[in-house]
Amino acid sequence: MTDSQKKPEQASELPPPPSANDYIMAAPRISVQAFCESNDTAAAIRSASEDRRLGKAHVTVKMGGMAVALETYDNAPTPNVIVLESNGQSDLLTSLDELAAVCDPGTRAVVVGSENDDVPYRELVRRGVNDYVVGPIGPIDIVRSICSLFSASEAVAVGRIISVIGAKGGVGASTVAHNVAWAIARNLKLDSVVIDLDLAFGTAGLDYNQDPMQGIANAVFQPDRPDSAFIDRLLAKCTDHLSLLAAPATLERVYDFGAHAFDAIFDTLRLTTPCIVLDVPHQWTAWTRRALEGSDEILIVAEPDLANLRNAKNILSTLKAARPNDAPPMFCLNQVGLPKRPEIDRHSFAKTLESQPLAAIPFDSNLFGTAANNGQMVAEISANHRTSKMFLEMARKLTGHTQVRKPRGSLLAPIREVGRRLIKGRR
Ligand SMILES: Nc1ncnc2c1ncn2[C@@H]1O[C@H](COP(=O)(O)OP(=O)(O)OP(=O)(O)O)[C@@H](O)[C@H]1O
Ligand SMILES: [Mg+2]
């Protein structure tokens, strides 16, 4: 079913929260050759090759299965990964033995099996098969399989990237990004780094009350590939679990970047930091688009007016199309209920964007103004404020840490409960 065919009640469902187990690390620059038996498998692999996590991989797809693979490698070098679809008829193990004889050391093999295969997994492993997936397969199965071949053997990236962007300038995207990141670090205890990508005007340094520093500018303008130790030195520590890669917010130079300018910084941070929150400025450039497309989660912040609705819809549709195997971007409304302003209600937003907002944050000039001027987060001003709870809830949904741990009941809890009921009964 296409999105436009969804029933209205389905439109109001939230996308399923990401699960920590579902994280797939991007594959490095590798060559992958697939030999398929069926058109469906070939189509799934072609579609997988478009996935962001295989963006660096070079994938080719041929028909003919094992027979064509043997013919091909008889006199050609083997790639980093061979994907073979078995037809469930010919002797898979004998063919794998023949293939092993012509395979270069280091080549990894993924077999897409059929239900008719009657081969013990142990025998496949003995023949050097690195992964076995039973068809019919979808693009994400292939993405997961290929990426897992590399994540296990090399430095494992642990970090998820959450990007936050405004549907218009000044809607409060940075404020939301900083408060949500603070809640992720403080309440969910995930080590987090906020990267202020608004190099000229970013406010993360002000919001977290940090002295002006170069942070992200030093990282992006240095000619060598940054390593973890170098990035660590650029981080400003804001709280126990939260650090900041601040923007210089100076105007001596201009900040025009190529699409790939931040890739190495993000990749390096992912190796050490479980949660990276990108405060993406309201721009549509090669590098902002790439940062968004490469993120694990995307949050669009919108004010409840028509221009925001149009822009949010455009950002959402474009990113959805570019990331067919990912959950769609989420959105939240901010500055809702600004006195005397006619607004578009959340239901119209939900209908047009085909999902419910993560939150509808009320306009509160006193609360947000005080926080901004003091260099504090909203929860530092009032931890129990409704808005602080909204930020925590958003933090949970964006990280997939949706389960609230109930405090463990003490041994006396049932007795206290009986006592409470007795007292109530007497009143
Ligand atoms: N819910 C709110 N109620 C009142 N004021 C708010 C609210 N959210 C944000 N603000 C204020 O709005 C102003 C703009 O916020 P912010 O800088 O986060 O927006 P932005 O979308 O990141 O802007 P830019 O496009 O410049 O990056 C700030 O002064 C902030 O304190
Ligand atoms: Mg901003």
Short mmCIF file of C-alpha atoms in Angstrom, two decimals, residues 174 177-178 180-182 192-197 204 208 235 238 242-246 269 273 275-279:
data_model
loop_
_atom_site.label_atom_id
_atom_site.label_comp_id
_atom_site.label_asym_id
_atom_site.label_seq_id
_atom_site.Cartn_x
_atom_site.Cartn_y
_atom_site.Cartn_z
CA SER A 174 17.93 24.50 18.01
CA ALA A 177 17.56 19.90 19.74
CA HIS A 178 19.43 21.17 22.82
CA VAL A 180 16.06 16.88 23.85
CA ALA A 181 19.80 16.10 23.84
CA TRP A 182 20.01 17.28 27.44
CA SER A 192 25.64 12.25 23.89
CA VAL A 193 27.28 14.91 21.76
CA VAL A 194 25.46 17.88 20.26
CA ILE A 195 27.03 19.20 17.06
CA ASP A 196 26.06 22.77 16.26
CA LEU A 197 26.11 22.85 12.46
CA ALA A 204 24.34 25.84 21.42
CA TYR A 208 24.61 25.35 27.41
CA LEU A 235 34.39 18.81 22.83
CA CYS A 238 28.22 20.35 29.46
CA LEU A 242 26.58 15.54 27.45
CA SER A 243 29.28 17.23 25.38
CA LEU A 244 29.14 19.88 22.72
CA LEU A 245 30.95 20.38 19.44
CA ALA A 246 30.20 24.08 19.35
CA LEU A 269 32.14 10.29 16.56
CA THR A 273 29.43 8.16 21.21
CA CYS A 275 23.99 9.39 20.66
CA ILE A 276 24.88 12.29 18.36
CA VAL A 277 22.37 15.11 17.97
CA LEU A 278 22.85 17.35 14.95
CA ASP A 279 21.50 20.87 15.22
#
